[in-house]
Amino acid sequence: MSLFDIKDRCALVSGASSGLGRHFAHTLATHGARVAVAARREGQLLALEAEIGALGGRVLPARLDVTDRDSVAACVAAVERDFAPIDILVNNAGVAITKPISEQTEADWDTVIDTNLTGAWLLAREVIRRRLEDRRTCSIINVASILGLTATARVPAYCASKAALINLTRALTAEVARHGIRVNSLAPGYIETDLNREFLAGEAGQKLVRRIPARRFGVPEDLDGALLFLASDASRYVHGSVVTVDGGQTASL
Ligand code: NAI
């Protein structure tokens, strides 16, 4: 068996309807995992199911709003009932609200913290409860950001949520590593997705790219190695870490 083997493992990816989550689902499925793709937009999930299914992958669409504790519990229960116990949880759902601080509302703050931090905590808690009960191991991958290690203007809640997610990762590790439950953070730098492609190609983006030692933005495929590493037994003694994939951006601050 290869070190990075994830064949037949059951993965759940939150926020899988677009961007990196969609890509993570593809990567895990094409490497043989059964993947529950979870998000609010069911239409997108059905399209993703058909797309990955056509490549021979096994996918289960699951409705999930990470800001709703009942939805989180129902989603995990449905995936474990219809698929298998979750071996790999990718806490990917996330939002950013970009505005100057004087224009940020409490609702903006709550939306970002509820999604990026509390949502990841709710999903992790649900999966951990089940793994402690059935004494199976699992790997939880919290998709943080280099903005959890450093910061930038006009996204205060986002920076705070990702920093807290990185420390939540460590706190959970301190408690559950002894049970074979691994919790790690994946911290991408600027990765081109549909959402930011226009911005990254513009003037501000071109200024930004000059501060990245690799002199380019990432593409989703640049995260595949780190994802498969954290998901598989290749990282079996890696607990509570932050794996940064950013073209050297944080190394050169
Ligand atoms: P995206 O906006 O395409 O994806 C976010 C996904 O989360 C969407 O599918 C959205 O529907 C889902 N989502 C949002 N709120 C949700 C909720 N309440 N319940 C369930 N799903 C919800 O953005 P992208 O870029 O793919 O981001 C994915 C993750 O990667 C996020 O956590 C983001 O913070 C992180 N990230 C992205 C970077 C980038 O450059 N694209 C860099 C660093 C981190």
Short mmCIF file of C-alpha atoms and ligand atoms in Angstrom, two decimals:
data_model
loop_
_atom_site.label_atom_id
_atom_site.label_comp_id
_atom_site.label_asym_id
_atom_site.label_seq_id
_atom_site.Cartn_x
_atom_site.Cartn_y
_atom_site.Cartn_z
CA MET A 1 0.00 0.00 0.00
CA SER A 2 1.40 3.39 -0.91
CA LEU A 3 2.14 5.92 1.81
CA PHE A 4 -0.40 8.39 0.42
CA ASP A 5 -3.16 5.84 -0.17
CA ILE A 6 -6.70 7.02 0.64
CA LYS A 7 -8.56 4.39 -1.37
CA ASP A 8 -12.02 3.59 0.05
CA ARG A 9 -11.65 6.11 2.86
CA CYS A 10 -14.72 8.23 3.50
CA ALA A 11 -14.19 11.97 3.26
CA LEU A 12 -16.51 14.90 3.89
CA VAL A 13 -15.67 18.24 2.28
CA SER A 14 -17.64 21.28 3.48
CA GLY A 15 -18.29 24.13 1.05
CA ALA A 16 -17.72 21.73 -1.83
CA SER A 17 -19.99 23.49 -4.31
CA SER A 18 -17.30 25.82 -5.68
CA GLY A 19 -13.67 26.93 -5.62
CA LEU A 20 -11.16 24.99 -3.55
CA GLY A 21 -13.78 22.74 -1.94
CA ARG A 22 -14.91 21.56 -5.34
CA HIS A 23 -11.29 20.92 -6.30
CA PHE A 24 -10.55 19.07 -3.03
CA ALA A 25 -13.55 16.80 -3.68
CA HIS A 26 -12.20 16.01 -7.15
CA THR A 27 -8.72 15.28 -5.84
CA LEU A 28 -9.88 13.00 -3.03
CA ALA A 29 -12.32 11.14 -5.32
CA THR A 30 -9.81 10.62 -8.11
CA HIS A 31 -7.46 9.11 -5.54
CA GLY A 32 -10.09 6.55 -4.61
CA ALA A 33 -11.84 8.05 -1.59
CA ARG A 34 -15.61 8.11 -1.25
CA VAL A 35 -16.43 11.79 -0.95
CA ALA A 36 -19.45 13.43 0.65
CA VAL A 37 -19.72 16.84 -0.96
CA ALA A 38 -21.50 19.13 1.44
CA ALA A 39 -22.81 22.64 0.84
CA ARG A 40 -25.94 24.79 0.75
CA ARG A 41 -26.43 24.81 -3.02
CA GLU A 42 -27.87 21.40 -3.86
CA GLY A 43 -28.00 22.03 -7.61
CA GLN A 44 -24.24 22.57 -7.71
CA LEU A 45 -23.67 19.43 -5.67
CA LEU A 46 -25.71 17.31 -8.06
CA ALA A 47 -23.68 18.69 -10.97
CA LEU A 48 -20.47 17.85 -9.10
CA GLU A 49 -21.76 14.35 -8.36
CA ALA A 50 -22.39 13.78 -12.08
CA GLU A 51 -19.01 15.26 -13.02
CA ILE A 52 -16.97 13.16 -10.58
CA GLY A 53 -19.19 10.12 -11.18
CA ALA A 54 -18.37 10.30 -14.90
CA LEU A 55 -14.68 9.99 -13.94
CA GLY A 56 -15.43 6.87 -11.90
CA GLY A 57 -15.42 8.62 -8.53
CA ARG A 58 -17.86 7.89 -5.72
CA VAL A 59 -19.71 10.96 -4.44
CA LEU A 60 -22.56 11.62 -2.05
CA PRO A 61 -24.18 15.07 -2.18
CA ALA A 62 -25.16 16.29 1.29
CA ARG A 63 -26.97 19.49 2.26
CA LEU A 64 -25.06 21.50 4.82
CA ASP A 65 -25.13 24.97 6.31
CA VAL A 66 -22.18 25.11 8.70
CA THR A 67 -23.74 28.03 10.59
CA ASP A 68 -26.69 25.84 11.61
CA ARG A 69 -25.90 23.29 14.31
CA ASP A 70 -28.90 21.09 13.39
CA SER A 71 -27.81 21.07 9.76
CA VAL A 72 -24.28 20.01 10.79
CA ALA A 73 -25.58 17.15 12.95
CA ALA A 74 -28.05 16.01 10.26
CA CYS A 75 -25.40 16.14 7.54
CA VAL A 76 -22.84 14.06 9.44
CA ALA A 77 -25.54 11.56 10.47
CA ALA A 78 -26.74 11.20 6.86
CA VAL A 79 -23.22 10.74 5.49
CA GLU A 80 -22.38 8.08 8.07
CA ARG A 81 -25.71 6.33 7.50
CA ASP A 82 -25.61 6.35 3.68
CA PHE A 83 -21.86 6.14 3.11
CA ALA A 84 -19.49 5.18 5.94
CA PRO A 85 -17.87 6.58 9.09
CA ILE A 86 -15.93 9.72 8.19
CA ASP A 87 -12.16 9.12 7.99
CA ILE A 88 -11.27 12.52 6.52
CA LEU A 89 -13.02 15.79 7.32
CA VAL A 90 -12.03 18.81 5.23
CA ASN A 91 -13.34 21.94 6.96
CA ASN A 92 -13.24 24.11 3.86
CA ALA A 93 -16.40 26.29 3.98
CA GLY A 94 -15.41 29.90 4.44
CA VAL A 95 -16.38 33.48 3.68
CA ALA A 96 -14.66 36.86 3.66
CA ILE A 97 -16.29 40.28 3.90
CA THR A 98 -14.02 43.07 2.66
CA LYS A 99 -14.77 46.61 3.91
CA PRO A 100 -13.03 49.32 5.92
CA ILE A 101 -13.43 48.76 9.67
CA SER A 102 -15.73 51.77 10.12
CA GLU A 103 -18.20 50.19 7.68
CA GLN A 104 -18.06 46.67 9.11
CA THR A 105 -21.29 45.71 10.91
CA GLU A 106 -21.80 43.22 13.72
CA ALA A 107 -23.70 41.10 11.24
CA ASP A 108 -20.59 41.04 8.98
CA TRP A 109 -18.46 39.97 11.93
CA ASP A 110 -20.92 37.25 12.97
CA THR A 111 -21.26 35.87 9.44
CA VAL A 112 -17.51 35.40 9.07
CA ILE A 113 -16.85 34.04 12.56
CA ASP A 114 -19.93 31.76 12.47
CA THR A 115 -18.87 30.27 9.14
CA ASN A 116 -15.08 30.10 9.33
CA LEU A 117 -14.60 29.32 13.02
CA THR A 118 -17.79 28.11 14.69
CA GLY A 119 -18.78 26.11 11.63
CA ALA A 120 -15.47 24.28 11.57
CA TRP A 121 -15.74 23.68 15.31
CA LEU A 122 -19.29 22.28 15.00
CA LEU A 123 -18.28 19.85 12.26
CA ALA A 124 -15.10 18.78 14.06
CA ARG A 125 -17.02 18.24 17.30
CA GLU A 126 -19.64 16.11 15.56
CA VAL A 127 -17.06 13.91 13.83
CA ILE A 128 -14.83 13.65 16.92
CA ARG A 129 -17.79 12.57 19.09
CA ARG A 130 -18.50 9.74 16.68
CA ARG A 131 -14.84 8.64 16.37
CA LEU A 132 -14.41 8.59 20.15
CA GLU A 133 -17.52 6.43 20.35
CA ASP A 134 -16.54 3.90 17.65
CA ARG A 135 -12.79 4.18 18.42
CA ARG A 136 -11.86 4.72 14.79
CA THR A 137 -9.09 7.08 13.75
CA CYS A 138 -9.60 10.06 11.48
CA SER A 139 -7.89 13.10 9.98
CA ILE A 140 -9.42 16.56 10.25
CA ILE A 141 -8.03 19.20 7.89
CA ASN A 142 -8.96 22.77 8.75
CA VAL A 143 -8.55 25.03 5.74
CA ALA A 144 -7.11 28.17 7.30
CA SER A 145 -5.13 30.80 5.37
CA ILE A 146 -1.86 32.66 5.53
CA LEU A 147 -4.13 35.46 6.82
CA GLY A 148 -4.35 33.38 10.01
CA LEU A 149 -0.57 33.68 10.39
CA THR A 150 -0.22 37.27 9.24
CA ALA A 151 -2.85 39.90 8.39
CA THR A 152 -4.02 42.43 5.85
CA ALA A 153 -6.36 45.43 5.89
CA ARG A 154 -10.15 45.42 5.45
CA VAL A 155 -10.79 41.76 6.35
CA PRO A 156 -10.52 41.85 10.17
CA ALA A 157 -13.02 39.10 10.94
CA TYR A 158 -11.47 36.85 8.29
CA CYS A 159 -7.96 37.28 9.73
CA ALA A 160 -9.24 36.74 13.29
CA SER A 161 -11.26 33.66 12.30
CA LYS A 162 -8.36 31.98 10.51
CA ALA A 163 -5.90 32.69 13.35
CA ALA A 164 -8.43 31.23 15.79
CA LEU A 165 -8.95 28.21 13.54
CA ILE A 166 -5.21 27.50 13.62
CA ASN A 167 -5.21 27.59 17.41
CA LEU A 168 -8.44 25.58 17.60
CA THR A 169 -6.55 22.96 15.58
CA ARG A 170 -3.85 22.87 18.27
CA ALA A 171 -6.35 22.80 21.13
CA LEU A 172 -8.25 19.85 19.64
CA THR A 173 -4.94 18.08 19.00
CA ALA A 174 -3.98 18.41 22.67
CA GLU A 175 -7.17 16.58 23.56
CA VAL A 176 -7.73 13.94 20.89
CA ALA A 177 -4.33 13.01 19.39
CA ARG A 178 -4.01 10.13 21.85
CA HIS A 179 -7.11 8.58 20.27
CA GLY A 180 -5.58 8.56 16.79
CA ILE A 181 -7.60 11.58 15.73
CA ARG A 182 -5.33 13.96 13.84
CA VAL A 183 -6.22 17.62 13.43
CA ASN A 184 -4.10 19.87 11.21
CA SER A 185 -4.43 23.19 9.40
CA LEU A 186 -3.77 23.79 5.74
CA ALA A 187 -2.86 27.44 5.16
CA PRO A 188 -2.99 28.42 1.48
CA GLY A 189 -1.62 31.68 0.18
CA TYR A 190 -3.34 33.39 -2.75
CA ILE A 191 -4.85 30.66 -4.91
CA GLU A 192 -6.64 31.54 -8.14
CA THR A 193 -10.32 30.59 -8.11
CA ASP A 194 -13.33 31.98 -9.97
CA LEU A 195 -13.90 34.28 -7.03
CA ASN A 196 -10.59 36.15 -7.08
CA ARG A 197 -9.25 35.59 -10.62
CA GLU A 198 -10.25 39.06 -11.80
CA PHE A 199 -8.78 40.78 -8.73
CA LEU A 200 -5.51 38.85 -8.94
CA ALA A 201 -5.13 39.72 -12.63
CA GLY A 202 -5.71 43.44 -11.92
CA GLU A 203 -3.31 46.14 -10.78
CA ALA A 204 -3.56 45.29 -7.06
CA GLY A 205 -2.94 41.63 -7.84
CA GLN A 206 0.12 42.41 -9.92
CA LYS A 207 1.53 44.47 -7.03
CA LEU A 208 0.83 41.56 -4.70
CA VAL A 209 2.54 38.95 -6.86
CA ARG A 210 5.84 40.83 -6.64
CA ARG A 211 5.85 40.12 -2.89
CA ILE A 212 5.60 36.34 -3.48
CA PRO A 213 9.06 34.74 -3.80
CA ALA A 214 7.73 32.17 -6.32
CA ARG A 215 6.47 35.18 -8.39
CA ARG A 216 3.11 33.63 -9.15
CA PHE A 217 -0.22 33.00 -7.47
CA GLY A 218 -1.13 29.43 -6.64
CA VAL A 219 -3.56 27.26 -8.56
CA PRO A 220 -5.81 24.74 -6.78
CA GLU A 221 -3.60 21.85 -7.97
CA ASP A 222 -0.73 23.30 -5.91
CA LEU A 223 -2.64 22.21 -2.79
CA ASP A 224 -3.05 18.57 -3.86
CA GLY A 225 0.20 17.30 -2.32
CA ALA A 226 -0.50 18.90 1.05
CA LEU A 227 -4.12 17.71 1.00
CA LEU A 228 -3.20 14.09 0.24
CA PHE A 229 -0.36 14.22 2.76
CA LEU A 230 -2.66 15.39 5.57
CA ALA A 231 -5.50 13.08 4.56
CA SER A 232 -3.38 9.92 4.38
CA ASP A 233 -1.14 7.90 6.68
CA ALA A 234 1.86 9.71 5.15
CA SER A 235 1.22 12.26 7.92
CA ARG A 236 0.47 9.70 10.63
CA TYR A 237 2.64 11.47 13.27
CA VAL A 238 1.68 14.98 12.16
CA HIS A 239 -0.68 16.48 14.74
CA GLY A 240 -1.65 20.12 15.27
CA SER A 241 0.54 21.44 12.45
CA VAL A 242 0.02 24.25 9.99
CA VAL A 243 1.03 23.26 6.47
CA THR A 244 1.62 26.49 4.55
CA VAL A 245 1.33 26.44 0.74
CA ASP A 246 2.01 30.01 -0.36
CA GLY A 247 4.94 30.26 -2.79
CA GLY A 248 7.10 31.50 0.08
CA GLN A 249 4.96 34.54 0.84
CA THR A 250 4.97 34.20 4.64
CA ALA A 251 8.63 33.14 4.67
CA SER A 252 9.68 36.45 3.21
CA LEU A 253 7.65 38.95 5.25
P1 NAI B 1 -15.34 29.99 -2.40
O1 NAI B 1 -16.21 31.15 -1.99
O2 NAI B 1 -15.36 29.57 -3.81
O3 NAI B 1 -15.69 28.73 -1.51
C1 NAI B 1 -16.23 28.80 -0.24
C2 NAI B 1 -17.28 27.72 -0.15
O4 NAI B 1 -17.82 27.74 1.17
C3 NAI B 1 -18.44 27.98 -1.12
O5 NAI B 1 -18.77 26.76 -1.77
C4 NAI B 1 -19.56 28.42 -0.22
O6 NAI B 1 -20.83 28.09 -0.71
C5 NAI B 1 -19.22 27.64 1.05
N1 NAI B 1 -19.90 28.19 2.21
C6 NAI B 1 -19.92 29.46 2.64
N2 NAI B 1 -20.73 29.56 3.72
C7 NAI B 1 -21.21 28.32 3.97
C8 NAI B 1 -22.10 27.79 4.93
N3 NAI B 1 -22.68 28.55 5.85
N4 NAI B 1 -22.35 26.46 4.91
C9 NAI B 1 -21.80 25.67 3.96
N5 NAI B 1 -20.96 26.12 3.00
C10 NAI B 1 -20.69 27.44 3.01
O7 NAI B 1 -13.87 30.37 -1.90
P2 NAI B 1 -12.52 29.49 -1.94
O8 NAI B 1 -11.47 30.41 -2.36
O9 NAI B 1 -12.71 28.23 -2.65
O10 NAI B 1 -12.30 29.20 -0.37
C11 NAI B 1 -12.36 27.91 0.22
C12 NAI B 1 -11.65 27.95 1.56
O11 NAI B 1 -10.27 28.22 1.33
C13 NAI B 1 -12.16 29.05 2.50
O12 NAI B 1 -12.14 28.58 3.83
C14 NAI B 1 -11.13 30.15 2.31
O13 NAI B 1 -11.06 30.99 3.43
C15 NAI B 1 -9.87 29.32 2.11
N6 NAI B 1 -8.79 30.02 1.46
C16 NAI B 1 -8.87 30.41 0.14
C17 NAI B 1 -7.80 31.04 -0.47
C18 NAI B 1 -7.83 31.47 -1.89
O14 NAI B 1 -6.91 32.20 -2.31
N7 NAI B 1 -8.78 31.08 -2.71
C19 NAI B 1 -6.59 31.35 0.28
C20 NAI B 1 -6.59 30.90 1.65
C21 NAI B 1 -7.66 30.25 2.20
#
